[in-house]
Amino acid sequence: MRTVEWDAQAVGVRLIDQRLLPNQIEYPVYTDYAAVGRAITDMVVRGAPAIGATAAYGLALAGFQSRAGDVVNLRRDVQQAADVLRAARPTAVNLGWALDRLLRVAAQDSYAAADDLRQALLAEAQTLADEDVALNRRMGFNGAALVQDGDTIIHHCNTGALAAVDFGTALGVIFAAHEQGKEIHVLVDETRPRLQGARLTAWELEQKGISFELIADNAAGFFLKRGEAQLCLVGADRVTANGDVANKIGTYPLAVVARENGVPFYSVVPTSTIDLSLAHGDLIPIERRDPHEVLGLEFAGQPVAPAGARQHGRARNPAFDVTPARYLTGIITENGVARPPYTLSLARAVAGTL
Ligand code: MRU
């Protein structure tokens, strides 16, 4: 199944609970839009495109939950629900992008009855989800051209089918290269503290039969310096007009070490992740998550951090960092590969004229 789907029978949003993977596979169905918002916050679903599609379905769900009998009141309820969903996580711009897309549908004055608007919202969410899969395929195709037969690729976080509606972004490039018959090997960053690499990326690669090995995040420099990796591929949660990239914490040091060693470093993003309204990466809101995500790690069945640190929450947990554009070799989109100067190429990518 897709990472996020509409359940018509239950009138709700079905997700895969990514917190339990790879050991357990559960498909909870949410019939309350506020619970969909909490599922995004708690990372039942995560990854920028998946968050966007989930929010879209969540807003369609809010339409069905609303008791409004006319279009004006339904619009008001939907707007309120959008405010709740928008607050679920701050960094991935796809969340607000998807909600705004549905709100534009809600604002049209072509609805004779409230139920027409309800159906229009659901149809838009379905279209958005279907488009996500199609454009991930295009990104995969565009990116696979940059992958050489025999390459070893370092990948950070999870950017596969689980991070999108299906297929994925950076991992989608790897899937596409594999489908083209290229022999590739992936060094998978574990991605502390939530281990999206170790739990999710490794699981997806295993299912596709793609050669991989897990590495501790801090081992990437070792392999880059020895010439044992030829390419780095990551996703993004938000790319600003100048090409700065917010992505999972640990992306920035990976990019710096890749540059130091002359290894190409690409971010792979749908154009919905590009935020031309922000001039540079310092303006991106960076999510700070619960310190206990860091403090809760266990070693040999025991908590790693001393009891006092756990009790007082003595940890810092920024969920993303910003990689300055100068460390990127290019930004792979569904509309082609943007290269410096990014202010020009990203605007063209978004306009579809790259
Ligand atoms: O905190 P997460 O797991 O939602 O972070 C996900 C990432 O950082 C991904 O790299 C990004 O969303 C791109 S996913 C296609």
Short mmCIF file of C-alpha atoms and ligand atoms in Angstrom, two decimals:
data_model
loop_
_atom_site.label_atom_id
_atom_site.label_comp_id
_atom_site.label_asym_id
_atom_site.label_seq_id
_atom_site.Cartn_x
_atom_site.Cartn_y
_atom_site.Cartn_z
CA MET A 1 0.00 0.00 0.00
CA ARG A 2 0.93 3.66 -0.19
CA THR A 3 2.36 5.43 2.86
CA VAL A 4 -0.85 7.44 3.13
CA GLU A 5 -4.24 6.53 1.67
CA TRP A 6 -7.86 7.55 1.92
CA ASP A 7 -10.06 4.88 3.52
CA ALA A 8 -13.48 5.47 1.95
CA GLN A 9 -15.24 2.90 4.09
CA ALA A 10 -14.02 4.32 7.39
CA VAL A 11 -14.05 7.91 6.06
CA GLY A 12 -10.54 8.41 7.32
CA VAL A 13 -6.83 8.53 6.60
CA ARG A 14 -4.82 5.32 6.68
CA LEU A 15 -1.12 5.47 7.49
CA ILE A 16 1.69 3.01 8.12
CA ASP A 17 2.92 3.52 11.67
CA GLN A 18 6.56 4.27 10.87
CA ARG A 19 7.53 4.34 14.53
CA LEU A 20 7.12 0.57 14.70
CA LEU A 21 9.02 -0.36 11.54
CA PRO A 22 10.74 -2.59 10.65
CA ASN A 23 9.67 -4.96 13.41
CA GLN A 24 5.92 -4.41 13.26
CA ILE A 25 3.69 -3.31 10.40
CA GLU A 26 0.50 -1.59 11.49
CA TYR A 27 -1.96 0.50 9.46
CA PRO A 28 -3.87 2.79 11.81
CA VAL A 29 -6.88 4.63 10.38
CA TYR A 30 -7.59 8.17 11.62
CA THR A 31 -11.14 9.47 11.54
CA ASP A 32 -10.39 12.78 13.30
CA TYR A 33 -8.32 15.47 11.58
CA ALA A 34 -6.78 16.62 14.89
CA ALA A 35 -5.51 13.06 15.41
CA VAL A 36 -4.00 13.23 11.90
CA GLY A 37 -2.16 16.37 13.04
CA ARG A 38 -0.88 14.53 16.12
CA ALA A 39 0.22 11.58 13.94
CA ILE A 40 2.38 14.03 11.96
CA THR A 41 3.79 15.60 15.14
CA ASP A 42 4.52 12.19 16.69
CA MET A 43 6.05 10.94 13.44
CA VAL A 44 3.67 8.07 12.78
CA VAL A 45 4.15 9.51 9.31
CA ARG A 46 7.21 11.58 8.43
CA GLY A 47 9.19 12.77 5.42
CA ALA A 48 8.30 16.04 3.72
CA PRO A 49 6.16 14.79 0.79
CA ALA A 50 4.36 12.23 2.98
CA ILE A 51 3.59 14.94 5.54
CA GLY A 52 2.12 17.11 2.76
CA ALA A 53 -0.13 14.36 1.41
CA THR A 54 -1.24 13.37 4.91
CA ALA A 55 -2.16 16.96 5.74
CA ALA A 56 -4.14 17.17 2.49
CA TYR A 57 -6.13 14.05 3.34
CA GLY A 58 -6.47 15.35 6.92
CA LEU A 59 -8.06 18.54 5.63
CA ALA A 60 -10.42 16.58 3.37
CA LEU A 61 -11.33 14.56 6.46
CA ALA A 62 -12.05 17.77 8.38
CA GLY A 63 -14.55 18.61 5.65
CA PHE A 64 -16.41 15.35 6.23
CA GLN A 65 -16.25 15.81 10.01
CA SER A 66 -17.76 19.28 9.84
CA ARG A 67 -21.48 19.45 10.44
CA ALA A 68 -21.78 22.63 8.40
CA GLY A 69 -24.83 22.60 6.16
CA ASP A 70 -23.69 25.36 3.81
CA VAL A 71 -20.55 26.27 1.93
CA VAL A 72 -19.69 29.37 3.98
CA ASN A 73 -19.69 27.56 7.30
CA LEU A 74 -17.88 24.57 5.86
CA ARG A 75 -15.15 26.88 4.54
CA ARG A 76 -14.78 28.36 8.03
CA ASP A 77 -14.43 24.88 9.63
CA VAL A 78 -11.94 23.80 6.99
CA GLN A 79 -9.86 26.94 7.56
CA GLN A 80 -9.78 26.23 11.30
CA ALA A 81 -8.69 22.65 10.66
CA ALA A 82 -5.96 23.88 8.31
CA ASP A 83 -4.58 26.05 11.12
CA VAL A 84 -4.39 23.00 13.40
CA LEU A 85 -2.75 20.79 10.77
CA ARG A 86 -0.28 23.53 9.78
CA ALA A 87 1.09 23.61 13.32
CA ALA A 88 1.92 19.88 13.35
CA ARG A 89 5.57 20.30 12.28
CA PRO A 90 7.36 23.51 11.27
CA THR A 91 10.20 22.70 8.88
CA ALA A 92 8.79 20.76 5.91
CA VAL A 93 7.26 23.37 3.61
CA ASN A 94 5.23 20.63 1.87
CA LEU A 95 2.84 20.71 4.83
CA GLY A 96 1.76 24.32 4.27
CA TRP A 97 2.03 23.93 0.50
CA ALA A 98 -0.48 21.04 0.49
CA LEU A 99 -2.89 22.81 2.84
CA ASP A 100 -2.77 26.00 0.77
CA ARG A 101 -3.50 23.99 -2.35
CA LEU A 102 -6.67 22.58 -0.77
CA LEU A 103 -7.65 25.95 0.67
CA ARG A 104 -7.50 27.41 -2.85
CA VAL A 105 -9.98 24.72 -3.89
CA ALA A 106 -12.17 25.63 -0.90
CA ALA A 107 -12.08 29.31 -1.88
CA GLN A 108 -13.58 28.71 -5.34
CA ASP A 109 -17.14 29.99 -5.65
CA SER A 110 -18.43 27.13 -7.78
CA TYR A 111 -20.08 24.97 -5.11
CA ALA A 112 -23.85 24.71 -5.02
CA ALA A 113 -23.83 22.75 -1.77
CA ALA A 114 -21.49 21.92 1.11
CA ASP A 115 -21.20 18.30 -0.05
CA ASP A 116 -19.82 19.47 -3.40
CA LEU A 117 -17.01 21.23 -1.56
CA ARG A 118 -16.37 18.13 0.58
CA GLN A 119 -15.97 16.01 -2.56
CA ALA A 120 -13.79 18.65 -4.22
CA LEU A 121 -11.40 18.68 -1.24
CA LEU A 122 -11.09 14.91 -1.29
CA ALA A 123 -10.57 14.88 -5.05
CA GLU A 124 -7.78 17.47 -4.71
CA ALA A 125 -6.08 15.44 -1.97
CA GLN A 126 -6.25 12.34 -4.19
CA THR A 127 -4.81 14.28 -7.13
CA LEU A 128 -2.00 15.64 -4.97
CA ALA A 129 -1.15 12.11 -3.79
CA ASP A 130 -1.24 10.65 -7.31
CA GLU A 131 0.92 13.50 -8.62
CA ASP A 132 3.45 12.86 -5.85
CA VAL A 133 4.01 9.31 -7.07
CA ALA A 134 4.31 10.39 -10.71
CA LEU A 135 6.76 13.20 -10.05
CA ASN A 136 8.88 11.01 -7.77
CA ARG A 137 9.32 8.72 -10.77
CA ARG A 138 10.46 11.69 -12.84
CA MET A 139 12.91 12.77 -10.14
CA GLY A 140 14.22 9.21 -10.03
CA PHE A 141 14.74 9.22 -13.78
CA ASN A 142 16.47 12.63 -13.74
CA GLY A 143 18.72 11.62 -10.86
CA ALA A 144 19.59 8.16 -12.13
CA ALA A 145 21.44 9.77 -15.04
CA LEU A 146 23.97 11.05 -12.48
CA VAL A 147 24.59 7.59 -11.00
CA GLN A 148 27.38 5.55 -12.57
CA ASP A 149 27.44 1.78 -12.77
CA GLY A 150 29.49 0.57 -9.78
CA ASP A 151 28.91 3.66 -7.61
CA THR A 152 28.80 3.52 -3.84
CA ILE A 153 26.33 6.11 -2.60
CA ILE A 154 26.01 7.61 0.89
CA HIS A 155 22.41 8.32 1.85
CA HIS A 156 21.10 10.14 4.93
CA CYS A 157 17.76 9.67 6.75
CA ASN A 158 14.87 8.04 4.88
CA THR A 159 13.71 9.47 1.58
CA GLY A 160 12.06 6.40 0.10
CA ALA A 161 8.48 5.27 -0.41
CA LEU A 162 7.85 5.81 3.29
CA ALA A 163 8.86 9.48 3.13
CA ALA A 164 6.54 10.18 0.21
CA VAL A 165 3.26 8.73 -1.03
CA ASP A 166 5.28 6.09 -2.88
CA PHE A 167 8.73 5.59 -4.48
CA GLY A 168 10.51 8.51 -2.82
CA THR A 169 13.02 11.23 -3.65
CA ALA A 170 16.75 10.57 -3.04
CA LEU A 171 16.07 6.89 -2.46
CA GLY A 172 13.85 7.02 -5.54
CA VAL A 173 16.96 7.94 -7.55
CA ILE A 174 18.67 4.86 -6.12
CA PHE A 175 15.63 2.71 -6.97
CA ALA A 176 15.57 4.09 -10.51
CA ALA A 177 19.30 3.47 -11.03
CA HIS A 178 18.81 -0.09 -9.75
CA GLU A 179 15.85 -0.59 -12.11
CA GLN A 180 18.09 0.52 -14.97
CA GLY A 181 20.41 -2.36 -14.10
CA LYS A 182 23.21 -0.28 -12.57
CA GLU A 183 25.26 -2.09 -9.94
CA ILE A 184 25.17 0.19 -6.93
CA HIS A 185 25.95 -0.10 -3.26
CA VAL A 186 24.46 2.16 -0.59
CA LEU A 187 26.12 3.20 2.66
CA VAL A 188 23.12 3.99 4.85
CA ASP A 189 23.62 6.55 7.62
CA GLU A 190 21.82 5.30 10.71
CA THR A 191 20.48 8.84 11.24
CA ARG A 192 20.41 9.46 14.95
CA PRO A 193 18.45 9.98 17.06
CA ARG A 194 15.33 8.48 15.44
CA LEU A 195 17.25 6.09 13.22
CA GLN A 196 15.24 6.62 10.03
CA GLY A 197 18.22 5.24 8.08
CA ALA A 198 18.73 2.10 10.14
CA ARG A 199 15.03 1.33 10.54
CA LEU A 200 13.38 2.56 7.35
CA THR A 201 15.94 3.02 4.57
CA ALA A 202 17.67 -0.28 5.29
CA TRP A 203 14.23 -1.97 5.30
CA GLU A 204 13.25 -0.47 1.96
CA LEU A 205 16.59 -1.38 0.35
CA GLU A 206 16.36 -4.91 1.70
CA GLN A 207 12.90 -5.34 0.18
CA LYS A 208 14.16 -4.18 -3.23
CA GLY A 209 17.25 -6.38 -3.07
CA ILE A 210 19.64 -3.43 -3.36
CA SER A 211 23.11 -3.92 -1.90
CA PHE A 212 23.67 -1.81 1.24
CA GLU A 213 25.51 -1.56 4.53
CA LEU A 214 24.58 0.47 7.57
CA ILE A 215 27.12 2.95 8.88
CA ALA A 216 27.16 5.08 12.01
CA ASP A 217 26.55 8.69 10.98
CA ASN A 218 30.03 9.67 12.08
CA ALA A 219 31.64 7.04 9.80
CA ALA A 220 30.71 8.82 6.56
CA GLY A 221 33.89 10.95 6.58
CA PHE A 222 36.02 7.82 6.88
CA PHE A 223 34.61 6.37 3.65
CA LEU A 224 34.61 9.68 1.78
CA LYS A 225 38.28 10.33 2.58
CA ARG A 226 39.29 6.86 1.44
CA GLY A 227 37.53 7.30 -1.87
CA GLU A 228 35.07 4.52 -1.04
CA ALA A 229 31.96 6.54 -1.96
CA GLN A 230 31.42 8.33 -5.28
CA LEU A 231 28.15 10.14 -4.57
CA CYS A 232 26.00 11.50 -1.72
CA LEU A 233 22.21 11.73 -2.09
CA VAL A 234 19.84 13.31 0.42
CA GLY A 235 16.31 14.73 0.41
CA ALA A 236 15.17 18.05 1.86
CA ASP A 237 12.38 19.49 3.96
CA ARG A 238 12.76 22.98 2.58
CA VAL A 239 14.98 24.58 -0.04
CA THR A 240 15.23 28.38 -0.07
CA ALA A 241 15.47 30.62 -3.13
CA ASN A 242 19.29 30.71 -2.95
CA GLY A 243 19.62 26.91 -2.77
CA ASP A 244 20.20 26.45 0.96
CA VAL A 245 18.80 23.08 2.04
CA ALA A 246 17.15 22.16 5.35
CA ASN A 247 17.27 18.42 5.83
CA LYS A 248 17.58 15.85 8.59
CA ILE A 249 20.14 16.74 11.24
CA GLY A 250 23.56 15.49 10.13
CA THR A 251 23.14 16.47 6.47
CA TYR A 252 25.32 19.59 6.83
CA PRO A 253 28.43 17.82 8.17
CA LEU A 254 28.01 15.15 5.49
CA ALA A 255 27.91 17.82 2.78
CA VAL A 256 31.00 19.59 4.14
CA VAL A 257 33.04 16.38 4.26
CA ALA A 258 31.82 15.42 0.79
CA ARG A 259 33.04 18.78 -0.58
CA GLU A 260 36.37 18.44 1.27
CA ASN A 261 36.88 15.14 -0.54
CA GLY A 262 35.55 16.20 -3.94
CA VAL A 263 32.53 13.88 -3.84
CA PRO A 264 29.36 15.16 -5.59
CA PHE A 265 26.52 15.93 -3.18
CA TYR A 266 22.94 16.27 -4.45
CA SER A 267 19.65 17.03 -2.76
CA VAL A 268 16.63 15.44 -4.45
CA VAL A 269 13.37 17.35 -4.03
CA PRO A 270 9.97 17.82 -5.63
CA THR A 271 9.45 21.49 -6.52
CA SER A 272 6.82 21.59 -3.74
CA THR A 273 9.79 21.51 -1.31
CA ILE A 274 11.28 24.69 -2.82
CA ASP A 275 10.24 27.80 -0.88
CA LEU A 276 10.99 30.79 -3.09
CA SER A 277 9.46 33.10 -0.47
CA LEU A 278 12.53 32.64 1.75
CA ALA A 279 15.77 34.24 0.54
CA HIS A 280 18.16 32.00 2.51
CA GLY A 281 18.36 29.10 4.92
CA ASP A 282 18.73 31.10 8.15
CA LEU A 283 15.05 32.00 7.73
CA ILE A 284 13.85 28.38 7.83
CA PRO A 285 12.05 27.44 11.05
CA ILE A 286 13.95 24.53 12.54
CA GLU A 287 12.03 22.03 14.62
CA ARG A 288 13.40 21.31 18.10
CA ARG A 289 12.13 17.96 19.30
CA ASP A 290 11.82 16.39 22.74
CA PRO A 291 15.27 15.91 24.35
CA HIS A 292 14.17 12.45 25.41
CA GLU A 293 14.49 11.30 21.80
CA VAL A 294 18.24 11.69 22.40
CA LEU A 295 18.28 10.63 26.04
CA GLY A 296 16.11 7.54 25.47
CA LEU A 297 18.72 5.67 23.43
CA GLU A 298 19.69 2.33 24.93
CA PHE A 299 22.88 0.32 24.82
CA ALA A 300 22.98 -3.32 25.90
CA GLY A 301 19.40 -2.99 27.09
CA GLN A 302 20.22 -0.04 29.34
CA PRO A 303 19.69 3.72 28.88
CA VAL A 304 22.87 5.35 27.63
CA ALA A 305 22.58 8.68 29.43
CA PRO A 306 22.98 8.92 33.23
CA ALA A 307 19.79 9.04 35.29
CA GLY A 308 20.17 12.74 36.22
CA ALA A 309 20.48 13.78 32.58
CA ARG A 310 17.37 11.79 31.71
CA GLN A 311 15.44 13.15 34.66
CA HIS A 312 16.26 16.76 33.83
CA GLY A 313 16.06 16.40 30.06
CA ARG A 314 19.71 17.42 29.54
CA ALA A 315 19.94 17.05 25.79
CA ARG A 316 19.43 19.22 22.70
CA ASN A 317 17.57 17.86 19.74
CA PRO A 318 17.34 20.00 16.61
CA ALA A 319 15.60 17.82 14.02
CA PHE A 320 17.13 19.51 10.96
CA ASP A 321 20.17 21.47 9.89
CA VAL A 322 20.75 23.81 6.98
CA THR A 323 23.37 23.06 4.35
CA PRO A 324 24.53 26.22 2.57
CA ALA A 325 24.01 26.07 -1.20
CA ARG A 326 27.77 26.24 -1.89
CA TYR A 327 28.16 22.64 -0.70
CA LEU A 328 25.66 21.28 -3.18
CA THR A 329 26.64 20.00 -6.60
CA GLY A 330 23.03 20.33 -7.72
CA ILE A 331 19.39 19.98 -6.74
CA ILE A 332 17.51 17.24 -8.57
CA THR A 333 13.81 17.98 -9.19
CA GLU A 334 11.04 16.44 -11.29
CA ASN A 335 11.67 19.24 -13.78
CA GLY A 336 15.42 18.69 -14.15
CA VAL A 337 18.64 19.32 -12.22
CA ALA A 338 19.09 22.84 -10.84
CA ARG A 339 22.71 24.04 -10.69
CA PRO A 340 24.33 27.26 -9.45
CA PRO A 341 23.37 30.05 -9.52
CA TYR A 342 20.34 28.64 -7.72
CA THR A 343 18.35 31.86 -7.53
CA LEU A 344 17.96 31.50 -11.28
CA SER A 345 17.78 27.72 -11.70
CA LEU A 346 15.38 27.05 -8.80
CA ALA A 347 12.93 29.71 -10.00
CA ARG A 348 13.07 27.99 -13.40
CA ALA A 349 12.61 24.55 -11.84
CA VAL A 350 9.48 25.76 -10.05
CA ALA A 351 8.16 27.38 -13.23
CA GLY A 352 8.90 24.19 -15.20
CA THR A 353 11.28 25.97 -17.54
CA LEU A 354 14.62 24.49 -16.42
O1 MRU B 1 12.10 14.06 10.65
P1 MRU B 1 11.76 13.38 9.37
O2 MRU B 1 11.96 11.90 9.39
O3 MRU B 1 10.40 13.78 8.85
O4 MRU B 1 12.83 13.97 8.34
C1 MRU B 1 12.80 13.54 7.02
C2 MRU B 1 13.92 14.08 6.23
O5 MRU B 1 14.73 14.83 6.70
C3 MRU B 1 13.93 13.72 4.79
O6 MRU B 1 15.25 13.70 4.32
C4 MRU B 1 13.14 14.76 4.00
O7 MRU B 1 11.85 14.92 4.53
C5 MRU B 1 13.03 14.42 2.59
S1 MRU B 1 12.01 13.01 2.40
C6 MRU B 1 11.70 12.67 0.84
#
